[in-house]
XYZ file of N, CA and C in Angstrom:
822
model
N 51.397 -19.075 37.447
C 50.512 -20.221 37.656
C 49.032 -19.802 37.563
N 48.723 -18.652 38.125
C 47.336 -18.168 38.060
C 46.916 -17.915 36.623
N 47.848 -17.332 35.821
C 47.531 -17.054 34.434
C 47.324 -18.334 33.649
N 48.147 -19.351 33.891
C 48.016 -20.634 33.191
C 46.686 -21.296 33.539
N 46.324 -21.253 34.817
C 45.047 -21.848 35.238
C 43.873 -21.162 34.559
N 43.910 -19.835 34.426
C 42.829 -19.091 33.776
C 42.728 -19.457 32.312
N 43.898 -19.641 31.655
C 43.878 -20.006 30.238
C 43.286 -21.393 30.040
N 43.674 -22.354 30.928
C 43.126 -23.710 30.827
C 41.616 -23.711 31.057
N 41.150 -22.926 32.015
C 39.722 -22.856 32.298
C 38.954 -22.300 31.102
N 39.558 -21.299 30.440
C 38.907 -20.724 29.280
C 38.801 -21.721 28.148
N 39.892 -22.492 27.938
C 39.888 -23.482 26.861
C 38.921 -24.615 27.162
N 38.883 -25.083 28.421
C 37.991 -26.178 28.785
C 36.529 -25.763 28.688
N 36.270 -24.451 28.842
C 34.900 -23.989 28.767
C 34.290 -24.163 27.394
N 35.121 -24.314 26.367
C 34.630 -24.507 25.016
C 34.506 -25.967 24.651
N 34.789 -26.887 25.582
C 34.717 -28.319 25.307
C 33.535 -28.939 26.023
N 32.864 -29.856 25.347
C 31.799 -30.615 25.997
C 32.421 -31.773 26.736
N 31.615 -32.533 27.480
C 32.134 -33.672 28.235
C 32.709 -34.728 27.316
N 32.216 -34.779 26.055
C 32.734 -35.770 25.115
C 34.031 -35.350 24.476
N 34.539 -34.212 24.830
C 35.819 -33.780 24.290
C 35.699 -32.971 23.013
N 34.481 -32.722 22.525
C 34.321 -31.942 21.302
C 34.095 -30.489 21.658
N 34.483 -29.622 20.725
C 34.352 -28.190 20.972
C 32.887 -27.765 20.851
N 32.448 -26.948 21.796
C 31.090 -26.432 21.749
C 30.934 -25.439 20.601
N 29.809 -25.559 19.912
C 29.518 -24.603 18.869
C 28.893 -23.357 19.475
N 29.292 -22.184 19.017
C 28.681 -20.960 19.552
C 27.201 -20.902 19.201
N 26.422 -20.345 20.094
C 24.994 -20.215 19.844
C 24.749 -19.259 18.684
N 23.833 -19.632 17.763
C 23.551 -18.723 16.652
C 22.872 -17.450 17.141
N 23.196 -16.370 16.461
C 22.575 -15.091 16.833
C 21.083 -15.127 16.545
N 20.332 -14.451 17.362
C 18.884 -14.378 17.143
C 18.602 -13.676 15.821
N 17.615 -14.154 15.051
C 17.317 -13.508 13.771
C 16.896 -12.061 13.964
N 17.312 -11.199 13.038
C 16.991 -9.782 13.122
C 15.515 -9.563 12.812
N 14.851 -8.822 13.645
C 13.436 -8.524 13.451
C 13.287 -7.584 12.259
N 12.458 -7.935 11.274
C 12.282 -7.037 10.130
C 11.562 -5.765 10.548
N 11.779 -4.672 9.831
C 11.058 -3.438 10.150
C 9.544 -3.642 10.067
N 8.825 -2.989 10.925
C 7.371 -3.081 10.927
C 6.796 -2.433 9.670
N 5.877 -3.128 9.025
C 5.144 -2.572 7.890
C 3.925 -1.843 8.449
N 3.874 -0.554 8.228
C 2.728 0.241 8.674
C 1.892 0.583 7.444
N 0.737 -0.034 7.321
C -0.180 0.245 6.219
C -0.973 1.504 6.561
N -0.805 2.542 5.751
C -1.407 3.842 6.059
C -2.648 4.049 5.192
N -3.811 4.001 5.806
C -5.082 4.217 5.113
C -5.538 5.658 5.321
N -6.420 6.106 4.431
C -6.915 7.476 4.568
C -7.845 7.606 5.762
N -8.806 6.691 5.881
C -9.834 6.794 6.909
C -11.149 7.270 6.316
N -12.257 6.824 6.884
C -13.578 7.173 6.366
C -14.618 7.009 7.466
N -15.703 7.754 7.343
C -16.826 7.565 8.269
C -17.655 6.337 7.909
N -17.454 5.809 6.723
C -18.153 4.593 6.315
C -17.575 3.412 7.104
N -18.396 2.712 7.890
C -17.850 1.614 8.705
C -17.246 0.487 7.863
N -17.652 0.375 6.599
C -17.082 -0.663 5.742
C -15.620 -0.388 5.410
N -15.205 0.862 5.494
C -13.826 1.201 5.138
C -12.836 0.513 6.073
N -13.065 0.622 7.369
C -12.156 0.001 8.328
C -12.153 -1.513 8.180
N -13.332 -2.099 7.966
C -13.387 -3.556 7.775
C -12.608 -3.971 6.527
N -12.691 -3.164 5.483
C -11.991 -3.488 4.242
C -10.487 -3.387 4.417
N -10.036 -2.320 5.055
C -8.597 -2.160 5.285
C -8.069 -3.283 6.173
N -8.821 -3.655 7.182
C -8.405 -4.757 8.057
C -8.295 -6.059 7.284
N -9.253 -6.311 6.375
C -9.195 -7.526 5.554
C -7.977 -7.522 4.640
N -7.645 -6.361 4.081
C -6.451 -6.260 3.234
C -5.188 -6.546 4.035
N -5.093 -5.956 5.222
C -3.916 -6.183 6.064
C -3.827 -7.649 6.481
N -4.953 -8.291 6.711
C -4.936 -9.724 7.025
C -4.367 -10.529 5.854
N -4.688 -10.135 4.624
C -4.105 -10.807 3.456
C -2.587 -10.610 3.409
N -2.150 -9.403 3.729
C -0.709 -9.123 3.746
C -0.014 -10.008 4.786
N -0.614 -10.114 5.957
C -0.031 -10.965 7.005
C 0.024 -12.426 6.566
N -1.001 -12.888 5.849
C -1.011 -14.273 5.384
C 0.094 -14.517 4.362
N 0.375 -13.510 3.531
C 1.435 -13.650 2.536
C 2.823 -13.588 3.167
N 2.977 -12.778 4.214
C 4.279 -12.611 4.877
C 4.123 -12.709 6.393
N 3.925 -13.929 6.896
C 3.723 -14.081 8.343
C 4.934 -13.678 9.171
N 6.091 -13.510 8.536
C 7.287 -13.087 9.258
C 7.296 -11.599 9.564
N 6.417 -10.832 8.924
C 6.448 -9.384 9.083
C 5.499 -8.910 10.175
N 5.950 -8.038 11.055
C 5.001 -7.329 11.923
C 4.282 -6.269 11.098
N 2.957 -6.271 11.125
C 2.162 -5.363 10.301
C 1.195 -4.600 11.197
N 1.124 -3.289 11.000
C 0.213 -2.445 11.767
C -0.571 -1.555 10.809
N -1.659 -0.976 11.306
C -2.476 -0.046 10.539
C -2.388 1.332 11.189
N -2.353 2.368 10.367
C -2.461 3.748 10.839
C -3.310 4.540 9.864
N -4.179 5.415 10.364
C -5.059 6.210 9.513
C -4.638 7.675 9.518
N -4.788 8.319 8.364
C -4.507 9.742 8.275
C -5.533 10.530 9.084
N -6.805 10.099 9.027
C -7.864 10.787 9.757
C -9.081 9.871 9.891
N -10.003 10.263 10.729
C -11.361 9.709 10.844
C -11.468 8.332 11.495
N -10.456 7.488 11.417
C -10.535 6.154 12.012
C -9.376 5.921 12.968
N -9.635 5.104 13.980
C -8.568 4.633 14.860
C -8.057 3.285 14.363
N -6.754 3.002 14.558
C -5.784 3.913 15.166
C -5.306 4.970 14.164
N -5.112 6.175 14.649
C -4.500 7.205 13.832
C -3.018 6.892 13.640
N -2.471 7.373 12.543
C -1.069 7.083 12.238
C -0.141 7.546 13.362
N -0.399 8.718 13.925
C 0.465 9.227 15.000
C 0.482 8.277 16.188
N -0.667 7.702 16.523
C -0.738 6.778 17.654
C -0.028 5.463 17.337
N -0.164 4.992 16.111
C 0.525 3.760 15.720
C 2.036 3.943 15.809
N 2.541 5.051 15.296
C 3.985 5.295 15.339
C 4.477 5.481 16.772
N 3.669 6.131 17.609
C 4.084 6.350 19.001
C 4.248 5.038 19.750
N 3.514 4.008 19.366
C 3.567 2.724 20.065
C 4.666 1.798 19.543
N 5.330 2.196 18.460
C 6.370 1.343 17.870
C 7.743 1.731 18.384
N 8.705 0.837 18.156
C 10.102 1.144 18.414
C 10.943 0.475 17.349
N 12.157 0.965 17.176
C 13.064 0.363 16.197
C 12.860 0.937 14.814
N 12.520 0.077 13.863
C 12.437 0.463 12.461
C 11.031 0.219 11.919
N 10.634 1.055 10.964
C 9.314 0.913 10.357
C 9.369 1.374 8.907
N 8.487 0.795 8.110
C 8.304 1.222 6.720
C 6.834 1.579 6.546
N 6.561 2.821 6.161
C 5.194 3.253 5.914
C 4.830 2.926 4.467
N 3.749 2.174 4.283
C 3.251 1.865 2.944
C 1.897 2.551 2.794
N 1.833 3.642 2.042
C 0.549 4.336 1.886
C -0.434 3.501 1.068
N -1.608 3.255 1.613
C -2.680 2.609 0.851
C -3.408 3.695 0.067
N -2.631 4.516 -0.581
C -3.096 5.657 -1.358
C -2.658 5.438 -2.801
N -3.347 6.081 -3.726
C -3.218 5.685 -5.126
C -2.450 6.669 -5.989
N -1.868 7.688 -5.372
C -1.082 8.637 -6.139
C -0.344 9.592 -5.231
N 0.430 10.465 -5.860
C 1.319 11.381 -5.134
C 0.607 12.697 -4.811
N -0.401 12.616 -3.966
C -1.131 13.805 -3.571
C -0.629 14.396 -2.261
N -1.465 15.243 -1.664
C -1.087 16.000 -0.461
C -0.720 15.089 0.694
N -1.479 14.021 0.900
C -1.202 13.149 2.053
C 0.192 12.526 1.939
N 0.563 12.083 0.743
C 1.870 11.450 0.549
C 2.992 12.473 0.680
N 2.752 13.665 0.179
C 3.824 14.662 0.150
C 3.959 15.458 1.449
N 2.864 15.588 2.211
C 2.908 16.434 3.400
C 2.543 15.703 4.681
N 1.358 15.083 4.716
C 0.873 14.501 5.968
C 1.766 13.379 6.481
N 2.172 12.480 5.599
C 2.978 11.344 6.050
C 4.381 11.767 6.475
N 5.085 12.602 5.707
C 6.379 13.084 6.207
C 6.264 13.837 7.533
N 5.183 14.595 7.718
C 4.996 15.298 8.991
C 4.823 14.308 10.144
N 4.084 13.231 9.894
C 3.893 12.214 10.934
C 5.210 11.531 11.284
N 6.026 11.292 10.286
C 7.333 10.670 10.535
C 8.229 11.610 11.341
N 8.220 12.883 10.980
C 9.046 13.858 11.706
C 8.621 13.973 13.160
N 7.357 13.686 13.452
C 6.852 13.761 14.825
C 7.129 12.487 15.612
N 7.852 11.533 15.009
C 8.187 10.276 15.699
C 9.711 10.071 15.663
N 10.473 10.945 16.340
C 11.930 10.871 16.256
C 12.532 9.635 16.917
N 11.716 8.876 17.658
C 12.226 7.670 18.301
C 12.333 6.507 17.314
N 11.816 6.682 16.094
C 11.812 5.610 15.105
C 12.771 5.906 13.962
N 13.285 4.835 13.336
C 13.961 4.938 12.044
C 12.934 4.507 10.992
N 12.621 5.407 10.067
C 11.480 5.197 9.193
C 11.855 5.406 7.732
N 11.313 4.538 6.887
C 11.293 4.784 5.450
C 9.839 4.872 5.019
N 9.594 5.631 3.966
C 8.246 5.711 3.416
C 8.253 5.141 2.011
N 7.409 4.162 1.776
C 7.293 3.557 0.460
C 6.504 4.470 -0.475
N 6.589 4.176 -1.752
C 5.782 4.895 -2.733
C 4.313 4.532 -2.559
N 3.393 5.403 -2.987
C 1.970 5.031 -2.950
C 1.723 3.833 -3.854
N 0.570 3.222 -3.703
C 0.285 1.999 -4.456
C 0.251 2.242 -5.963
N -0.299 3.390 -6.368
C -0.433 3.606 -7.796
C 0.547 4.627 -8.343
N 0.758 4.537 -9.660
C 0.221 3.542 -10.598
C 1.068 2.270 -10.602
N 0.438 1.141 -10.946
C 1.158 -0.135 -11.034
C 0.274 -1.142 -11.764
N 0.860 -2.030 -12.563
C 0.053 -3.042 -13.273
C -0.788 -3.926 -12.355
N -0.345 -4.144 -11.121
C -1.143 -4.954 -10.206
C -2.477 -4.271 -9.878
N -2.498 -2.955 -9.891
C -3.767 -2.257 -9.678
C -4.683 -2.427 -10.885
N -4.109 -2.419 -12.092
C -4.914 -2.687 -13.278
C -5.510 -4.089 -13.230
N -4.736 -5.039 -12.714
C -5.250 -6.401 -12.542
C -6.435 -6.421 -11.587
N -6.310 -5.724 -10.467
C -7.400 -5.695 -9.490
C -8.616 -4.949 -10.036
N -8.396 -3.844 -10.742
C -9.504 -3.090 -11.329
C -10.264 -3.941 -12.339
N -9.531 -4.673 -13.166
C -10.155 -5.560 -14.147
C -11.004 -6.614 -13.439
N -10.454 -7.190 -12.377
C -11.195 -8.222 -11.636
C -12.462 -7.649 -11.024
N -12.405 -6.454 -10.464
C -13.598 -5.840 -9.861
C -14.644 -5.519 -10.938
N -14.206 -5.082 -12.114
C -15.149 -4.841 -13.207
C -15.833 -6.140 -13.626
N -15.056 -7.215 -13.714
C -15.622 -8.508 -14.090
C -16.661 -8.960 -13.072
N -16.357 -8.751 -11.787
C -17.319 -9.095 -10.734
C -18.621 -8.302 -10.883
N -18.511 -7.073 -11.391
C -19.692 -6.213 -11.524
C -20.494 -6.508 -12.784
N -19.945 -7.355 -13.678
C -20.696 -7.703 -14.878
C -20.000 -7.434 -16.186
N -18.778 -6.930 -16.140
C -18.015 -6.720 -17.376
C -17.676 -8.081 -17.987
N -18.036 -8.308 -19.266
C -17.806 -9.623 -19.864
C -16.327 -9.915 -20.065
N -15.945 -11.161 -19.874
C -14.540 -11.540 -19.961
C -13.958 -11.280 -21.345
N -14.802 -11.332 -22.382
C -14.307 -11.090 -23.731
C -14.314 -9.633 -24.137
N -14.744 -8.740 -23.259
C -14.797 -7.329 -23.587
C -16.054 -7.000 -24.381
N -16.187 -5.726 -24.735
C -17.380 -5.252 -25.444
C -16.961 -4.335 -26.578
N -17.591 -4.509 -27.722
C -17.382 -3.593 -28.834
C -18.118 -2.295 -28.546
N -17.444 -1.176 -28.799
C -18.076 0.116 -28.575
C -18.225 0.498 -27.131
N -17.480 -0.136 -26.233
C -17.594 0.144 -24.800
C -16.522 1.137 -24.361
N -16.720 1.696 -23.195
C -15.744 2.586 -22.583
C -15.825 2.479 -21.077
N -14.775 2.932 -20.405
C -14.705 2.850 -18.948
C -14.278 4.201 -18.383
N -14.953 4.625 -17.335
C -14.531 5.786 -16.552
C -13.784 5.277 -15.329
N -12.563 5.731 -15.164
C -11.794 5.392 -13.964
C -12.119 6.442 -12.907
N -12.964 6.098 -11.959
C -13.462 7.051 -10.962
C -12.481 7.159 -9.806
N -11.936 8.356 -9.605
C -10.935 8.589 -8.563
C -11.363 9.758 -7.689
N -10.686 9.896 -6.553
C -11.057 10.946 -5.604
C -10.813 12.329 -6.170
N -9.665 12.518 -6.809
C -9.320 13.823 -7.360
C -8.380 14.602 -6.458
N -7.550 15.425 -7.079
C -6.572 16.225 -6.343
C -6.144 17.386 -7.231
N -5.750 18.484 -6.615
C -5.205 19.604 -7.369
C -3.731 19.382 -7.718
N -3.134 18.347 -7.163
C -1.727 18.066 -7.398
C -1.541 17.450 -8.793
N -0.663 18.032 -9.583
C -0.443 17.536 -10.951
C 0.132 16.128 -10.968
N 0.970 15.822 -10.006
C 1.542 14.470 -9.952
C 0.444 13.440 -9.697
N -0.511 13.783 -8.847
C -1.617 12.875 -8.572
C -2.429 12.631 -9.842
N -2.715 13.703 -10.597
C -3.456 13.546 -11.844
C -2.676 12.702 -12.849
N -1.376 12.898 -12.911
C -0.550 12.102 -13.820
C -0.564 10.627 -13.429
N -0.566 10.356 -12.126
C -0.610 8.964 -11.664
C -1.944 8.308 -12.038
N -3.039 9.058 -11.903
C -4.345 8.511 -12.273
C -4.412 8.257 -13.778
N -3.882 9.182 -14.566
C -3.871 8.998 -16.022
C -3.055 7.778 -16.411
N -1.968 7.543 -15.713
C -1.147 6.364 -16.002
C -1.907 5.088 -15.673
N -2.634 5.089 -14.560
C -3.450 3.912 -14.219
C -4.536 3.696 -15.277
N -5.136 4.773 -15.773
C -6.143 4.639 -16.828
C -5.544 3.966 -18.065
N -4.320 4.337 -18.411
C -3.656 3.718 -19.559
C -3.360 2.242 -19.302
N -2.943 1.915 -18.091
C -2.671 0.515 -17.751
C -3.945 -0.318 -17.797
N -5.058 0.257 -17.311
C -6.320 -0.476 -17.341
C -6.802 -0.646 -18.780
N -6.643 0.379 -19.608
C -7.024 0.272 -21.009
C -6.281 -0.870 -21.687
N -4.981 -0.965 -21.439
C -4.193 -2.058 -22.011
C -4.672 -3.405 -21.487
N -5.014 -3.444 -20.208
C -5.494 -4.687 -19.603
C -6.815 -5.125 -20.227
N -7.627 -4.160 -20.647
C -8.936 -4.446 -21.227
C -8.872 -4.606 -22.747
N -7.673 -4.707 -23.286
C -7.536 -4.928 -24.725
C -7.724 -3.691 -25.571
N -7.452 -2.521 -24.995
C -7.544 -1.285 -25.762
C -8.840 -0.527 -25.595
N -9.732 -0.964 -24.733
C -10.966 -0.217 -24.455
C -10.590 1.163 -23.903
N -11.183 2.244 -24.427
C -10.846 3.574 -23.903
C -11.199 3.702 -22.417
N -10.282 4.253 -21.650
C -10.495 4.498 -20.224
C -10.154 5.959 -19.945
N -11.133 6.702 -19.445
C -10.929 8.106 -19.111
C -11.076 8.305 -17.609
N -10.182 9.090 -16.978
C -10.372 9.417 -15.566
C -11.585 10.313 -15.360
N -12.276 10.103 -14.254
C -13.341 10.993 -13.810
C -13.201 11.162 -12.305
N -13.477 12.359 -11.792
C -13.115 12.657 -10.405
C -14.327 13.030 -9.555
N -14.219 12.698 -8.279
C -15.267 13.027 -7.327
C -15.133 14.441 -6.784
N -13.896 14.980 -6.790
C -13.672 16.273 -6.154
C -12.351 16.861 -6.644
N -12.253 18.188 -6.615
C -11.000 18.931 -6.768
C -10.373 18.873 -8.152
N -10.933 18.124 -9.078
C -10.347 18.001 -10.404
C -11.454 17.733 -11.419
N -11.150 17.970 -12.672
C -12.081 17.716 -13.768
C -11.449 16.717 -14.739
N -12.301 15.950 -15.450
C -13.760 15.998 -15.475
C -14.382 15.200 -14.337
N -15.660 15.428 -14.095
C -16.402 14.573 -13.169
C -16.668 13.227 -13.840
N -17.183 12.290 -13.074
C -17.515 10.976 -13.648
C -18.557 11.129 -14.746
N -19.571 11.955 -14.500
C -20.617 12.153 -15.505
C -20.051 12.802 -16.765
N -19.160 13.766 -16.601
C -18.551 14.426 -17.764
C -17.675 13.466 -18.552
N -16.929 12.605 -17.856
C -16.108 11.618 -18.545
C -16.973 10.617 -19.304
N -18.095 10.239 -18.724
C -19.016 9.328 -19.408
C -19.576 9.970 -20.674
N -19.912 11.265 -20.620
C -20.414 11.951 -21.815
C -19.333 12.043 -22.887
N -18.087 12.245 -22.456
C -16.984 12.295 -23.425
C -16.827 10.957 -24.134
N -16.988 9.871 -23.416
C -16.918 8.548 -24.036
C -18.078 8.342 -25.009
N -19.248 8.851 -24.646
C -20.405 8.763 -25.548
C -20.118 9.522 -26.838
N -19.501 10.691 -26.719
C -19.167 11.484 -27.905
C -18.151 10.776 -28.789
N -17.361 9.889 -28.175
C -16.396 9.101 -28.950
C -17.043 7.880 -29.595
N -18.358 7.737 -29.422
C -19.045 6.592 -29.981
C -19.008 5.376 -29.085
N -18.781 5.597 -27.790
C -18.676 4.484 -26.840
C -19.885 4.418 -25.912
N -21.005 4.981 -26.331
C -22.147 5.100 -25.440
C -22.962 3.844 -25.251
N -22.667 2.791 -26.017
C -23.489 1.582 -25.879
C -23.290 0.883 -24.548
N -22.116 0.983 -23.988
C -21.860 0.343 -22.685
C -20.713 1.077 -21.997
N -21.030 1.861 -21.020
C -20.008 2.586 -20.264
C -20.034 2.099 -18.827
N -18.892 1.649 -18.362
C -18.754 1.160 -16.990
C -17.909 2.130 -16.180
N -18.101 2.105 -14.888
C -17.278 2.903 -13.974
C -16.426 1.950 -13.143
N -15.120 2.128 -13.237
C -14.172 1.363 -12.423
C -13.817 2.186 -11.196
N -14.131 1.673 -10.035
C -13.941 2.406 -8.778
C -12.476 2.351 -8.359
N -11.796 3.489 -8.513
C -10.368 3.562 -8.186
C -10.203 4.119 -6.768
N -10.704 3.331 -5.821
C -10.632 3.685 -4.410
C -10.137 2.466 -3.645
N -9.337 2.708 -2.630
C -8.799 1.589 -1.853
C -9.878 0.916 -1.016
N -10.875 1.681 -0.595
C -11.905 1.146 0.299
C -13.204 1.914 0.081
N -14.328 1.396 0.572
C -15.599 2.131 0.463
C -15.538 3.462 1.203
N -16.384 4.378 0.767
C -16.444 5.687 1.396
C -17.368 6.600 0.613
N -17.426 7.845 1.030
C -18.364 8.797 0.416
C -18.080 8.992 -1.062
N -16.833 9.185 -1.438
C -16.510 9.435 -2.839
C -16.800 8.199 -3.705
N -16.488 7.014 -3.182
C -16.766 5.799 -3.947
C -18.267 5.649 -4.198
N -19.063 5.923 -3.189
C -20.520 5.844 -3.335
C -21.029 6.889 -4.313
N -20.488 8.087 -4.222
C -20.887 9.179 -5.104
C -20.591 8.847 -6.566
N -19.424 8.289 -6.828
C -19.041 7.961 -8.198
C -19.870 6.808 -8.755
N -20.135 5.817 -7.919
C -20.953 4.691 -8.376
C -22.358 5.154 -8.739
N -22.889 6.137 -7.993
C -24.233 6.641 -8.265
C -24.304 7.368 -9.600
N -23.173 7.892 -10.071
C -23.142 8.620 -11.338
C -22.897 7.713 -12.530
N -22.744 6.418 -12.306
C -22.442 5.486 -13.394
C -23.643 5.302 -14.306
N -23.451 5.438 -15.633
C -24.559 5.181 -16.550
C -24.804 3.698 -16.785
N -23.847 2.863 -16.385
C -23.974 1.410 -16.525
C -23.476 0.734 -15.265
N -22.721 -0.341 -15.434
C -22.210 -1.052 -14.265
C -21.139 -0.229 -13.561
N -21.019 -0.436 -12.265
C -19.980 0.212 -11.467
C -19.340 -0.845 -10.577
N -18.040 -0.925 -10.630
C -17.340 -1.927 -9.831
C -17.197 -1.467 -8.394
N -16.884 -2.407 -7.515
C -16.579 -2.077 -6.139
C -15.153 -1.573 -5.996
N -14.808 -0.979 -4.862
C -13.431 -0.524 -4.622
C -12.431 -1.669 -4.694
N -11.165 -1.320 -4.761
C -10.099 -2.316 -4.857
C -10.107 -3.261 -3.662
N -10.282 -2.717 -2.469
C -10.454 -3.522 -1.264
C -9.307 -4.466 -0.996
N -9.677 -5.701 -0.621
C -8.667 -6.686 -0.217
C -8.342 -7.651 -1.354
N -8.404 -7.175 -2.588
C -8.054 -8.051 -3.708
C -6.632 -8.573 -3.528
N -6.371 -9.839 -3.849
C -5.024 -10.407 -3.657
C -3.924 -9.628 -4.366
N -4.214 -9.054 -5.540
C -3.192 -8.280 -6.249
C -2.788 -7.046 -5.459
N -3.734 -6.450 -4.734
C -3.420 -5.275 -3.918
C -2.530 -5.692 -2.741
N -2.820 -6.828 -2.128
C -1.984 -7.310 -1.023
C -0.560 -7.574 -1.507
N -0.417 -8.151 -2.704
C 0.923 -8.387 -3.248
C 1.641 -7.067 -3.499
N 0.886 -6.062 -3.942
C 1.493 -4.760 -4.207
C 1.957 -4.087 -2.917
N 1.209 -4.240 -1.841
C 1.637 -3.677 -0.548
C 3.005 -4.236 -0.161
N 3.171 -5.530 -0.297
C 4.462 -6.148 0.041
C 5.549 -5.695 -0.923
N 5.202 -5.569 -2.196
C 6.172 -5.092 -3.187
C 6.666 -3.694 -2.835
N 5.761 -2.798 -2.470
C 6.175 -1.438 -2.101
C 7.056 -1.452 -0.847
N 6.711 -2.305 0.105
C 7.537 -2.454 1.320
C 8.952 -2.881 0.950
N 9.069 -3.883 0.110
C 10.396 -4.396 -0.263
C 11.167 -3.383 -1.098
N 10.465 -2.636 -1.957
C 11.112 -1.569 -2.707
C 11.732 -0.538 -1.771
N 10.979 -0.153 -0.761
C 11.479 0.851 0.172
C 12.696 0.340 0.930
N 12.675 -0.926 1.327
C 13.823 -1.488 2.037
C 15.066 -1.526 1.164
N 14.881 -1.733 -0.136
C 16.017 -1.831 -1.050
C 16.537 -0.471 -1.490
N 15.819 0.597 -1.160
C 16.157 1.897 -1.730
C 17.388 2.520 -1.105
N 17.574 2.378 0.218
C 18.690 3.025 0.912
C 18.750 2.497 2.332
N 19.907 2.658 3.013
C 19.986 2.228 4.407
C 18.987 2.976 5.285
N 18.462 2.279 6.280
C 17.535 2.891 7.234
C 18.264 3.982 8.005
N 17.630 5.124 8.134
C 18.276 6.220 8.836
C 17.229 7.117 9.471
N 17.695 7.972 10.378
C 16.842 8.969 11.016
C 17.749 10.103 11.478
N 17.363 11.364 11.347
C 16.009 11.848 11.127
C 15.593 11.958 9.646
N 16.507 11.682 8.723
C 16.102 11.797 7.318
C 15.021 10.782 6.990
N 14.081 11.165 6.135
C 13.010 10.288 5.706
C 13.331 9.785 4.305
N 13.405 8.482 4.129
C 13.698 7.912 2.823
C 12.407 7.474 2.174
N 12.164 7.937 0.963
C 10.931 7.622 0.254
C 11.243 6.646 -0.871
N 10.593 5.486 -0.855
C 10.788 4.504 -1.911
C 10.165 4.975 -3.208
N 10.633 4.461 -4.308
C 10.106 4.820 -5.618
C 9.686 3.583 -6.361
């Protein structure tokens, strides 16, 4: 009798007063992994404002995503502090433009120092056609004519790295920008650690017969010492950094989604998106 009463009570518990069966409550939606936008950091106060504006664009595009900022150095919050304050799952999206030392060493080291998290690391922003779109737009803002210029050339001004993969990524972006500009020659020029310099690249374009109008496209995510240095070496117009251009915000989300699609979230292994 006790068993029968318990069974009846269990069955009645699923019925409403109207005699219909209660529907089970839907499960709470799964919280997406936190997108951690990883900036380099700079002593230039405009750098932090620019990165914050870019992250605000990302949030506007994907209001469902929790988004945080972490810096490799020089600015707060530092990446280590951002990761220490998180729990659950995270995807690091480097606001970096190639496969240099920070992507290969600093970011994996930061992830290894946060064993409480399950983390994937996305690929750096560059190279990608969306960056060529943003570079073209910044050049146009600086005075590059929409129809292009005969006999013109562009120096793609980048930070520079001794890493061959980083140089290859910059060269690929130069090719993408050249195609975007209708075949205008684009040569990389570097602020540090690599050759040629911006001035040397500009002279090379002059030797190619492109000296009538040489522009410098600033291949930097945000303002800083190297961006200022490269702009000062421009023989003609110099564009502003990529900053919070809408194409860059779309690329941040694209890299995040690529990383999520690459493999199941796991720890302690670090999964790097491609």
